[in-house]
Coordinates of C-alpha atoms in Angstrom, one line a residue:
M260 CA 20.7 -55.6 2.9
P261 CA 18.2 -53.5 1.0
L262 CA 14.9 -52.6 2.7
N263 CA 12.0 -55.0 2.0
P264 CA 9.3 -52.7 0.4
L265 CA 6.6 -55.3 0.9
S266 CA 7.2 -55.9 4.6
G267 CA 4.1 -55.1 6.7
R268 CA 1.9 -54.5 3.7
R269 CA -1.7 -55.7 3.7
F270 CA -3.0 -57.4 0.5
L271 CA -6.4 -58.6 -0.4
L272 CA -6.5 -61.5 -2.9
V273 CA -9.8 -62.1 -4.7
D274 CA -9.7 -65.2 -6.9
D275 CA -11.8 -68.4 -7.1
D276 CA -8.8 -70.6 -7.9
E277 CA -7.2 -72.1 -4.8
S278 CA -3.9 -72.8 -6.5
Y279 CA -3.4 -69.1 -7.1
H280 CA -4.2 -68.3 -3.5
Y281 CA -1.5 -70.7 -2.5
T282 CA 1.2 -69.5 -5.0
I283 CA 0.6 -65.8 -4.6
G284 CA 0.0 -66.0 -0.9
L285 CA 3.2 -67.9 -0.3
R286 CA 5.3 -65.5 -2.3
L287 CA 4.0 -62.4 -0.5
T288 CA 4.1 -63.8 3.0
Q289 CA 7.7 -64.8 2.4
K290 CA 8.2 -61.0 2.0
D291 CA 6.7 -60.4 5.5
A292 CA 3.4 -59.2 4.0
T293 CA -0.1 -60.1 5.2
V294 CA -2.4 -61.7 2.6
T295 CA -6.2 -62.0 3.1
S296 CA -7.8 -64.4 0.7
V297 CA -11.4 -64.4 -0.5
F298 CA -13.2 -66.3 -3.3
S299 CA -16.1 -64.0 -4.1
I300 CA -17.0 -60.4 -4.9
Q301 CA -19.4 -60.3 -2.0
E302 CA -16.7 -61.4 0.5
A303 CA -14.4 -58.7 -0.9
K304 CA -17.0 -56.0 -0.6
T305 CA -17.6 -56.9 3.1
L306 CA -13.9 -56.7 3.9
L307 CA -13.3 -53.5 2.0
M308 CA -16.0 -51.7 4.1
S309 CA -14.5 -52.9 7.4
Q310 CA -10.7 -52.7 7.0
P311 CA -8.0 -51.0 4.9
F312 CA -5.7 -52.7 2.4
D313 CA -2.5 -51.5 0.7
L314 CA -3.3 -53.4 -2.6
I315 CA -5.9 -55.6 -4.1
L316 CA -5.1 -58.6 -6.5
L317 CA -8.4 -59.2 -8.4
D318 CA -9.4 -61.9 -10.9
S319 CA -11.7 -61.0 -13.8
Y320 CA -14.1 -63.8 -13.4
L321 CA -15.4 -65.0 -10.0
I322 CA -18.1 -67.4 -8.9
D323 CA -20.6 -64.5 -8.2
G324 CA -19.8 -62.1 -11.0
L325 CA -17.1 -60.1 -12.8
G326 CA -14.2 -58.3 -11.3
A327 CA -15.5 -55.1 -12.9
E328 CA -18.4 -55.2 -10.4
L329 CA -16.0 -54.8 -7.5
L330 CA -14.1 -52.0 -9.2
E331 CA -17.5 -50.1 -9.7
F332 CA -18.3 -50.7 -6.0
M333 CA -14.9 -49.2 -5.0
L334 CA -15.6 -46.1 -7.1
Q335 CA -19.1 -45.6 -5.6
N336 CA -17.8 -46.0 -2.0
K337 CA -14.6 -44.0 -2.6
V338 CA -12.3 -46.9 -1.6
A339 CA -8.9 -45.6 -2.5
C340 CA -6.7 -48.7 -3.0
P341 CA -4.6 -49.7 -6.0
V342 CA -5.8 -52.8 -7.9
I343 CA -3.9 -55.3 -10.1
M344 CA -6.0 -57.5 -12.4
I345 CA -4.9 -61.2 -12.5
T346 CA -6.7 -62.9 -15.3
G347 CA -6.5 -65.1 -18.4
D348 CA -8.6 -62.7 -20.4
E349 CA -6.4 -61.3 -23.1
E350 CA -9.0 -59.3 -25.0
Q351 CA -8.0 -55.7 -25.4
Q352 CA -11.6 -54.5 -24.9
S353 CA -11.7 -56.0 -21.5
M354 CA -8.3 -54.6 -20.6
Q355 CA -9.5 -51.1 -21.7
Q356 CA -12.6 -51.4 -19.5
Y357 CA -10.6 -52.3 -16.4
F358 CA -8.1 -49.4 -16.9
L359 CA -11.1 -47.0 -17.3
L360 CA -12.4 -48.3 -14.0
G361 CA -9.1 -47.4 -12.3
V362 CA -6.9 -50.5 -12.1
S363 CA -3.2 -49.8 -11.6
G364 CA -1.7 -52.9 -13.3
Y365 CA -2.5 -56.1 -15.3
L366 CA -1.0 -59.6 -15.1
L367 CA -1.9 -62.6 -17.3
K368 CA -2.3 -66.1 -16.0
P369 CA -0.3 -68.2 -15.5
I370 CA 1.4 -66.0 -13.0
N371 CA 5.2 -65.4 -12.9
V372 CA 5.8 -64.7 -9.2
E373 CA 9.0 -62.7 -9.9
L374 CA 7.1 -60.5 -12.3
L375 CA 4.2 -60.3 -9.8
E376 CA 6.6 -59.0 -7.1
L377 CA 8.0 -56.3 -9.5
V378 CA 4.5 -55.2 -10.6
V379 CA 3.2 -55.1 -7.0
Q380 CA 6.2 -53.0 -5.9
R381 CA 5.7 -50.6 -8.9
C382 CA 2.0 -50.2 -8.2
L383 CA 2.6 -49.5 -4.5
D384 CA 5.3 -46.9 -5.3
A385 CA 3.0 -45.3 -7.8
H386 CA 0.1 -45.2 -5.4
L387 CA 2.3 -43.7 -2.6
N388 CA 3.6 -41.0 -5.0
E389 CA 0.0 -40.2 -6.1
Q390 CA -1.1 -39.9 -2.4
K391 CA 1.9 -37.6 -1.7
L392 CA 1.0 -35.5 -4.8
Q393 CA -2.7 -35.3 -3.7
Q394 CA -1.6 -34.2 -0.2
Q395 CA 0.7 -31.6 -1.7
N396 CA -2.1 -30.3 -3.9
R397 CA -4.4 -30.1 -0.8
E398 CA -1.7 -28.2 1.1
L399 CA -1.2 -25.9 -1.9
E400 CA -4.9 -25.2 -2.2
Q401 CA -5.0 -24.4 1.5
L402 CA -2.0 -22.1 1.2
L403 CA -3.6 -20.4 -1.8
D404 CA -6.8 -20.0 0.1
E405 CA -4.9 -18.5 3.1
Q406 CA -3.0 -16.2 0.8
Q407 CA -6.2 -15.1 -0.9
Q408 CA -7.7 -14.3 2.6
E409 CA -4.5 -12.4 3.6
E410 CA -4.6 -10.5 0.3
E411 CA -8.3 -9.7 0.8
L412 CA -7.4 -8.4 4.3
A413 CA -4.5 -6.4 3.0
R414 CA -6.6 -5.0 0.2
H415 CA -9.3 -4.0 2.7
V416 CA -6.7 -2.2 4.9
Y417 CA -5.1 -0.5 1.9
R418 CA -8.5 0.5 0.5
H419 CA -9.6 1.9 3.9
L420 CA -6.5 4.0 4.2
S421 CA -6.6 5.3 0.7
Q422 CA -10.3 6.2 1.0
S423 CA -10.0 8.0 4.3
F424 CA -9.0 11.1 2.4
S425 CA -11.4 13.6 1.0
D426 CA -12.6 13.3 -2.6
Q427 CA -10.4 15.3 -4.9
P428 CA -11.9 18.4 -6.6
D429 CA -12.6 18.6 -10.3
A430 CA -9.6 20.8 -10.9
I431 CA -7.4 17.8 -10.0
Q432 CA -7.7 14.8 -12.3
S433 CA -5.8 11.5 -11.8
F434 CA -5.5 8.1 -13.5
M435 CA -4.0 5.1 -11.8
R436 CA -3.5 1.5 -13.1
S437 CA -1.8 -1.3 -11.2
S438 CA 0.4 -4.0 -12.7
K439 CA -0.8 -6.5 -10.1
S440 CA -3.5 -7.0 -7.5
F441 CA -2.0 -4.2 -5.4
N442 CA -0.9 -0.8 -6.4
G443 CA 2.5 0.6 -5.2
D444 CA 1.5 4.1 -6.3
F445 CA -0.5 6.4 -4.2
F446 CA -2.0 9.8 -4.8
V447 CA -3.7 12.2 -2.3
A448 CA -5.0 15.7 -2.8
E449 CA -6.2 17.6 0.3
Q450 CA -7.0 21.2 1.3
L451 CA -5.1 22.0 4.4
Q452 CA -6.5 23.9 7.4
N453 CA -4.8 27.1 6.2
G454 CA -6.6 26.9 2.9
N455 CA -3.6 25.7 0.9
T456 CA -3.9 22.6 -1.4
L457 CA -1.5 19.8 -0.9
M458 CA -0.9 17.0 -3.5
I459 CA 1.4 14.0 -3.0
L460 CA 2.1 11.3 -5.5
M461 CA 4.2 8.3 -4.3
D462 CA 5.7 5.4 -6.2
A463 CA 7.1 2.6 -4.1
A464 CA 9.9 0.4 -5.4
G465 CA 8.8 -3.0 -6.8
H466 CA 5.3 -4.2 -7.6
G467 CA 2.3 -5.8 -6.0
L468 CA 1.7 -6.3 -2.3
A469 CA 5.4 -5.7 -1.4
S470 CA 5.3 -2.2 -2.9
A471 CA 1.8 -1.4 -1.5
I472 CA 3.0 -2.3 2.0
S473 CA 6.0 0.1 1.6
V474 CA 3.5 3.0 0.9
L475 CA 1.3 2.4 4.0
P476 CA 3.7 4.0 6.6
A477 CA 3.8 7.1 4.4
V478 CA 0.0 7.1 4.1
S479 CA -0.5 6.9 7.8
T480 CA 2.0 9.7 8.4
I481 CA 0.2 12.0 5.9
R482 CA -3.2 11.3 7.6
A483 CA -1.7 12.1 11.0
M484 CA -0.1 15.4 9.9
L485 CA -2.5 16.9 7.5
H486 CA -4.4 18.9 10.2
E487 CA -1.5 19.8 12.4
G488 CA -0.7 23.1 10.7
T489 CA 2.8 21.9 9.7
S490 CA 4.6 22.7 6.4
M491 CA 4.8 20.5 3.4
Q492 CA 8.6 20.2 4.0
N493 CA 8.0 18.9 7.6
I494 CA 5.5 16.4 6.3
V495 CA 8.0 15.1 3.8
H496 CA 10.7 14.8 6.4
E497 CA 8.4 12.9 8.8
I498 CA 7.4 10.5 6.0
N499 CA 11.1 9.9 5.3
A500 CA 11.8 9.2 8.9
K501 CA 8.8 6.8 9.1
L502 CA 9.9 4.9 6.0
C503 CA 13.5 4.6 7.3
A504 CA 12.2 3.1 10.5
E505 CA 9.6 0.7 9.1
I506 CA 10.5 -0.6 5.6
P507 CA 13.4 -2.9 4.6
E508 CA 16.7 -1.3 3.5
D509 CA 16.2 -2.4 -0.1
R510 CA 12.9 -0.5 -0.4
F511 CA 12.3 3.1 -1.0
V512 CA 9.5 5.5 -2.1
A513 CA 9.8 8.1 -4.8
M514 CA 7.6 11.2 -4.3
I515 CA 6.3 14.4 -5.7
A516 CA 4.8 16.8 -3.2
I517 CA 3.1 20.0 -4.3
E518 CA 1.6 22.8 -2.1
V519 CA -0.4 25.6 -3.7
N520 CA -0.5 28.7 -1.5
Y521 CA -3.3 31.0 -2.6
I522 CA -2.5 33.8 -0.1
Q523 CA 1.2 34.0 -1.2
A524 CA 0.3 33.2 -4.8
A525 CA 3.1 30.6 -4.9
I526 CA 3.6 26.9 -5.7
S527 CA 6.1 24.8 -3.8
I528 CA 7.3 21.5 -5.4
I529 CA 9.5 18.7 -4.0
N530 CA 10.6 16.1 -6.5
A531 CA 12.3 13.2 -4.9
G532 CA 13.3 10.6 -7.4
M533 CA 10.3 11.0 -9.7
P534 CA 10.0 12.0 -13.4
E535 CA 9.9 15.7 -14.1
V536 CA 6.9 17.8 -13.2
L537 CA 5.7 19.8 -16.1
I538 CA 4.2 23.3 -15.8
L539 CA 2.3 24.1 -19.0
N540 CA 0.8 27.4 -20.2
E541 CA -2.7 27.8 -21.6
N542 CA -1.6 26.8 -25.0
G543 CA -0.1 23.5 -23.8
Q544 CA 3.5 24.6 -24.2
V545 CA 5.9 23.5 -21.5
H546 CA 6.8 26.5 -19.4
S547 CA 9.0 24.8 -16.8
R548 CA 10.3 21.3 -16.1
I549 CA 10.9 20.5 -12.4
K550 CA 13.4 17.7 -12.3
S551 CA 14.3 15.6 -9.3
Q552 CA 16.9 17.1 -7.1
S553 CA 16.4 14.9 -4.1
L554 CA 16.8 11.3 -3.1
P555 CA 13.7 9.1 -2.8
L556 CA 12.4 8.7 0.7
G557 CA 13.4 5.8 3.0
I558 CA 17.0 5.7 1.9
V559 CA 18.9 8.1 4.2
E560 CA 18.1 9.2 7.8
R561 CA 16.8 12.6 8.8
N562 CA 20.3 14.2 9.1
D563 CA 21.3 13.4 5.6
F564 CA 17.9 13.9 4.0
N565 CA 17.6 17.3 2.3
P566 CA 14.7 17.6 -0.1
Y567 CA 15.0 20.6 -2.4
V568 CA 11.9 22.9 -2.6
H569 CA 11.3 24.5 -6.0
T570 CA 9.2 27.7 -5.6
H571 CA 7.2 29.1 -8.5
P572 CA 4.6 32.0 -8.8
L573 CA 1.0 30.8 -9.0
H574 CA -0.4 31.7 -12.4
T575 CA -4.0 30.8 -13.0
N576 CA -3.5 30.3 -16.7
Q577 CA -1.1 27.4 -16.1
H578 CA -1.4 23.7 -15.7
L579 CA 0.5 21.1 -13.7
F580 CA 1.2 17.6 -15.1
F581 CA 3.1 14.9 -13.2
Y582 CA 3.3 11.1 -13.3
S583 CA 5.1 7.9 -12.2
D584 CA 7.8 6.3 -14.3
G585 CA 5.4 3.4 -15.2
L586 CA 3.9 5.7 -17.8
I587 CA 7.0 6.3 -19.9
E588 CA 8.6 2.9 -19.3
Q589 CA 5.7 0.8 -20.5
R590 CA 6.5 -1.1 -23.7
G591 CA 4.1 -1.9 -26.5
L592 CA 3.9 -5.1 -28.5
N593 CA 6.7 -3.8 -30.7
G594 CA 9.0 -3.6 -27.6
E595 CA 9.3 0.2 -27.7
A596 CA 8.6 2.2 -24.6
F597 CA 5.9 4.9 -24.5
G598 CA 8.7 7.2 -23.4
K599 CA 9.0 10.9 -23.1
S600 CA 8.6 11.1 -26.8
G601 CA 5.1 9.6 -26.6
L602 CA 4.2 12.1 -23.9
T603 CA 5.6 15.0 -25.9
D604 CA 3.6 14.0 -29.0
V605 CA 0.4 14.2 -27.0
I606 CA 1.3 17.6 -25.5
R607 CA 2.1 19.0 -28.8
S608 CA -1.2 17.9 -30.3
L609 CA -3.3 19.5 -27.5
N610 CA -6.0 22.0 -28.2
S611 CA -6.8 22.5 -24.5
T612 CA -4.8 21.6 -21.4
N613 CA -8.2 20.6 -19.8
A614 CA -8.1 17.5 -22.1
L615 CA -4.5 16.6 -21.3
L616 CA -5.2 13.7 -18.9
N617 CA -7.7 12.0 -21.1
Q618 CA -5.5 12.3 -24.2
V619 CA -2.4 11.0 -22.4
V620 CA -4.4 8.0 -21.0
D621 CA -5.9 7.3 -24.5
A622 CA -2.4 7.4 -26.2
F623 CA -0.9 5.2 -23.4
S624 CA -3.7 2.7 -23.6
C625 CA -3.4 2.5 -27.4
H626 CA 0.4 2.0 -27.1
S627 CA 0.1 -0.8 -24.4
T628 CA -2.9 -2.7 -25.8
G629 CA -2.1 -6.4 -25.7
A630 CA 1.2 -5.9 -23.9
H631 CA 2.1 -7.1 -20.4
V632 CA 1.6 -4.4 -17.8
E633 CA 5.1 -3.9 -16.4
D634 CA 4.7 -1.3 -13.7
D635 CA 2.1 0.6 -11.8
V636 CA 1.1 3.8 -13.7
S637 CA -0.1 7.1 -12.2
V638 CA -0.9 10.3 -14.1
C639 CA -2.1 13.6 -12.5
S640 CA -3.3 16.8 -14.2
V641 CA -4.1 20.0 -12.3
S642 CA -5.8 23.1 -13.6
L643 CA -4.4 26.0 -11.5
G644 CA -7.1 28.3 -12.8
Q645 CA -10.0 26.0 -11.7
L646 CA -8.2 25.3 -8.4
H647 CA -7.9 29.0 -7.7
E648 CA -11.6 29.6 -8.6
M649 CA -12.6 26.8 -6.2
Y650 CA -10.6 28.5 -3.5
Q651 CA -12.2 31.9 -4.2
G652 CA -15.6 30.4 -4.2
K653 CA -15.1 29.0 -0.7
Q654 CA -14.0 32.4 0.5
A655 CA -17.2 34.0 -0.8
S656 CA -19.3 32.1 1.8
V657 CA -19.6 34.4 4.9
D658 CA -21.6 34.3 8.0
G659 CA -24.9 36.0 8.5
L660 CA -24.8 38.8 11.0
R661 CA -24.3 37.4 14.5
T662 CA -24.0 39.0 17.9
G663 CA -22.2 38.0 21.1
H664 CA -18.7 37.6 22.3
M665 CA -16.2 34.7 22.9
Q666 CA -13.0 34.6 24.9
L667 CA -10.9 31.5 25.6
V668 CA -7.7 31.2 27.6
L669 CA -5.6 28.0 27.3
D670 CA -2.4 27.2 29.3
F671 CA -0.3 24.3 27.9
A672 CA 2.7 23.0 29.9
G673 CA 5.2 20.1 29.8
D674 CA 4.6 17.2 27.5
L675 CA 1.3 18.8 26.3
L676 CA 3.2 21.5 24.4
A677 CA 3.2 19.4 21.2
P678 CA 2.2 22.0 18.6
G679 CA -0.4 19.6 17.1
N680 CA -2.3 19.7 20.5
M681 CA -2.6 23.5 20.6
I682 CA -3.4 24.0 17.0
S683 CA -6.0 21.2 17.0
V684 CA -7.8 22.7 20.0
L685 CA -7.9 26.2 18.5
D686 CA -9.1 24.9 15.1
D687 CA -11.8 22.9 16.8
V688 CA -13.0 26.1 18.5
L689 CA -12.9 28.0 15.2
N690 CA -15.0 25.3 13.6
R691 CA -17.6 25.3 16.4
I692 CA -18.1 29.0 16.3
K693 CA -18.6 28.7 12.5
L694 CA -16.2 31.3 11.2
N695 CA -16.4 32.1 7.5
T696 CA -13.8 30.2 5.5
L697 CA -11.5 33.0 4.7
L698 CA -11.2 34.2 8.3
R699 CA -10.8 30.7 9.6
Q700 CA -7.9 29.9 7.1
K701 CA -6.2 33.2 7.9
A702 CA -6.5 32.5 11.6
F703 CA -5.2 28.9 11.2
T704 CA -2.1 30.1 9.3
V705 CA -1.4 32.8 11.9
F706 CA -1.9 30.5 14.9
S707 CA 0.3 27.8 13.3
E708 CA 3.2 30.3 12.7
L709 CA 3.0 32.0 16.1
I710 CA 2.6 28.7 18.0
N711 CA 5.5 27.1 16.2
N712 CA 7.7 30.2 16.7
A713 CA 6.8 30.3 20.4
L714 CA 7.6 26.6 20.9
D715 CA 10.7 26.4 18.7
H716 CA 12.4 29.7 19.5
G717 CA 10.9 30.6 22.8
V718 CA 10.5 27.4 24.9
L719 CA 13.0 25.1 23.0
R720 CA 15.4 28.0 22.3
L721 CA 16.2 26.8 18.8
D722 CA 18.0 29.2 16.5
S723 CA 16.1 29.6 13.2
S724 CA 19.3 30.3 11.3
L725 CA 20.0 26.6 11.7
K726 CA 17.6 26.2 8.8
H727 CA 19.9 28.2 6.5
D728 CA 19.8 25.5 3.8
F729 CA 17.9 22.4 2.8
E730 CA 20.7 20.1 4.1
S731 CA 20.6 21.5 7.6
F732 CA 16.8 21.5 7.8
G733 CA 16.8 17.8 8.8
Q734 CA 19.3 18.5 11.5
Y735 CA 17.1 21.3 12.8
L736 CA 14.1 18.9 13.0
E737 CA 16.1 16.3 14.8
E738 CA 17.4 18.8 17.4
R739 CA 13.8 20.0 17.8
E740 CA 12.6 16.4 18.4
N741 CA 15.3 15.8 21.0
R742 CA 14.5 19.0 22.9
L743 CA 10.8 18.1 22.9
K744 CA 11.7 15.0 24.9
T745 CA 13.2 17.2 27.7
L746 CA 10.2 19.5 28.3
E747 CA 9.5 20.2 32.0
Q748 CA 6.4 21.4 33.8
N749 CA 7.6 25.0 34.0
D750 CA 7.9 25.1 30.2
R751 CA 4.6 26.6 29.1
I752 CA 2.7 28.5 26.4
R753 CA -0.4 30.6 27.3
L754 CA -3.0 31.3 24.5
T755 CA -5.8 33.8 24.6
L756 CA -8.4 33.9 21.8
G757 CA -11.2 36.4 21.5
F758 CA -13.9 36.7 18.8
E759 CA -16.3 39.6 18.0
P760 CA -18.8 38.2 15.4
E761 CA -20.5 41.6 14.8
I762 CA -17.4 43.0 13.3
G763 CA -15.9 39.7 12.2
Q764 CA -12.7 40.2 14.2
L765 CA -10.4 37.8 16.0
Y766 CA -8.0 38.7 18.7
F767 CA -5.1 36.3 19.5
D768 CA -2.4 36.6 22.2
I769 CA 0.4 34.1 22.8
E770 CA 3.0 34.2 25.5
D771 CA 5.7 31.6 26.2
S772 CA 8.0 30.9 29.2
G773 CA 11.1 31.5 27.2
S774 CA 13.5 34.4 27.5
G775 CA 12.3 35.9 24.2
Y776 CA 13.8 35.8 20.7
Q777 CA 14.8 38.4 18.1
Q778 CA 12.5 38.6 15.2
I779 CA 14.2 39.1 11.8
P780 CA 13.1 42.3 10.0
S781 CA 11.4 41.5 6.7
E782 CA 13.9 43.5 4.7
Q783 CA 16.7 41.1 5.9
V784 CA 14.9 38.0 4.8
E785 CA 16.2 36.6 1.5
D786 CA 13.7 35.2 -1.0
E787 CA 15.2 31.7 -0.9
A788 CA 15.7 31.6 2.9
L789 CA 14.1 28.8 4.9
F790 CA 13.7 30.9 8.0
G791 CA 12.2 34.3 8.9
R792 CA 9.5 34.2 6.2
G793 CA 6.7 32.9 8.5
L794 CA 6.4 36.1 10.5
N795 CA 6.3 38.2 7.3
L796 CA 3.3 36.1 6.3
V797 CA 1.7 36.8 9.7
H798 CA 2.2 40.5 9.2
S799 CA 0.5 40.3 5.8
L800 CA -2.5 38.5 7.2
C801 CA -3.1 40.6 10.3
E802 CA -4.7 44.0 10.8
Q803 CA -2.5 44.7 13.8
I804 CA 0.5 42.9 15.4
Q805 CA 2.4 43.8 18.5
V806 CA 5.4 42.1 20.0
F807 CA 6.1 42.8 23.7
A808 CA 9.6 42.9 25.1
P809 CA 11.6 40.8 25.5
G810 CA 10.0 39.0 22.6
N811 CA 8.1 36.2 24.4
R812 CA 4.6 37.6 23.9
T813 CA 2.8 38.6 20.7
S814 CA -0.7 39.9 20.1
V815 CA -2.5 40.1 16.7
L816 CA -5.8 41.3 15.3
I817 CA -7.3 39.4 12.4
K818 CA -10.3 40.5 10.3

């Protein structure tokens, strides 16, 4: 047998005709429903304020007023219950008034009890569905509110991480536009402790919050490594390892990393899955195009990750321009992408490379006006001349004449041999004794090279020739990481630092517990080699350098 939809239902019948109380009451009670009968509006009001009902059957005219009065009472007191009017009034104006007051159905007297039952069932079903819909709407509003709160929290975290870096100098201009509430692109420009300028532009796969979350592990890695004295290539490798460990397999991050080395007058560029980097001359003509020769980050593990480093001489009359693919893939209202052709048109029309960013942004905005923003867009423009002037300006600031003497001896052993620990301590000392900028940056570069050499080749006994190409560099880093986990208490590095402010001279001595290692003569180091070049840099920065047999102690003098 089918279920009885009226069983257990509570009805309120409001009518001043006893015959209808009998007829309707009998029909509904036969369906196992409960019927409460009243003859006046006042009785109905009293009951509605004291107990709930599933449906009300209401006559239009009662002994103490019109049925419309009870409907208005229910609205004022927020009594949510479906109402069916039972009346002999056939005037359309009256019917319209009742429906405006919220009735669910209308039956004319004399009552057909079969029709009554059908209308009652229909009204109960409609009311139940309405209640479910209202509950779903409330739940949806709650979810949207929770989502908004979560997005606000995520936006706060993202904003905090992105703003924790220094403000970029005027020589570096950038424009970023997100396609949704969150931006999956990220750009940072920082001056490293050795004086070099590092720029990183990242573009995470996807859009919105999902892509922004993919960028966050990379941002935290950059923050942690910026002041450790490590190379750009090491930073990129660590970002890749972090992304492989923390983001889903179907996610990745494309990247451009650029390091400007003022001492060596060189630019190093890694392009991992991004559009080409343009090097422009002072006339706005494209001098070089640095295309991607590496996989995006987060796809392959350290052993298989081999980012190619493009090296170019630093010319102060040149300009760097790089961007995310959202720039050239954005379509206008005509369906055509801005494309490389749109970018080329802007470059060809340039009068000055200093206006490049603004003109590209203006052309892009004109092209995409009124169109749906399809992807996050990032555009970066760097004046190498202004960047070099900024660097030289900082070097011009020197100390006033000071007297005194400082000597510091540090002995690191075991797990404390992490290079970041030693370099950070020394850099903090240099900061506190207020060295002039040039001497401090020279010292930081020398310390970093000598400490990393002492640890890698002295204590850990790693062969630098393992870094013979970009593919094996990741294997070298993994082996280094494994050997760092096996350090013992008798593995140590002793550092001695002396400073004579009157003559602006630093003395640095480093000795490790290793058996010594053979330094590669500068004439045997190839231009494209990934090893052996650091000590040549040390020689170029120091007034004196002495290596003591068997090669586990080095002393330098820096002015």
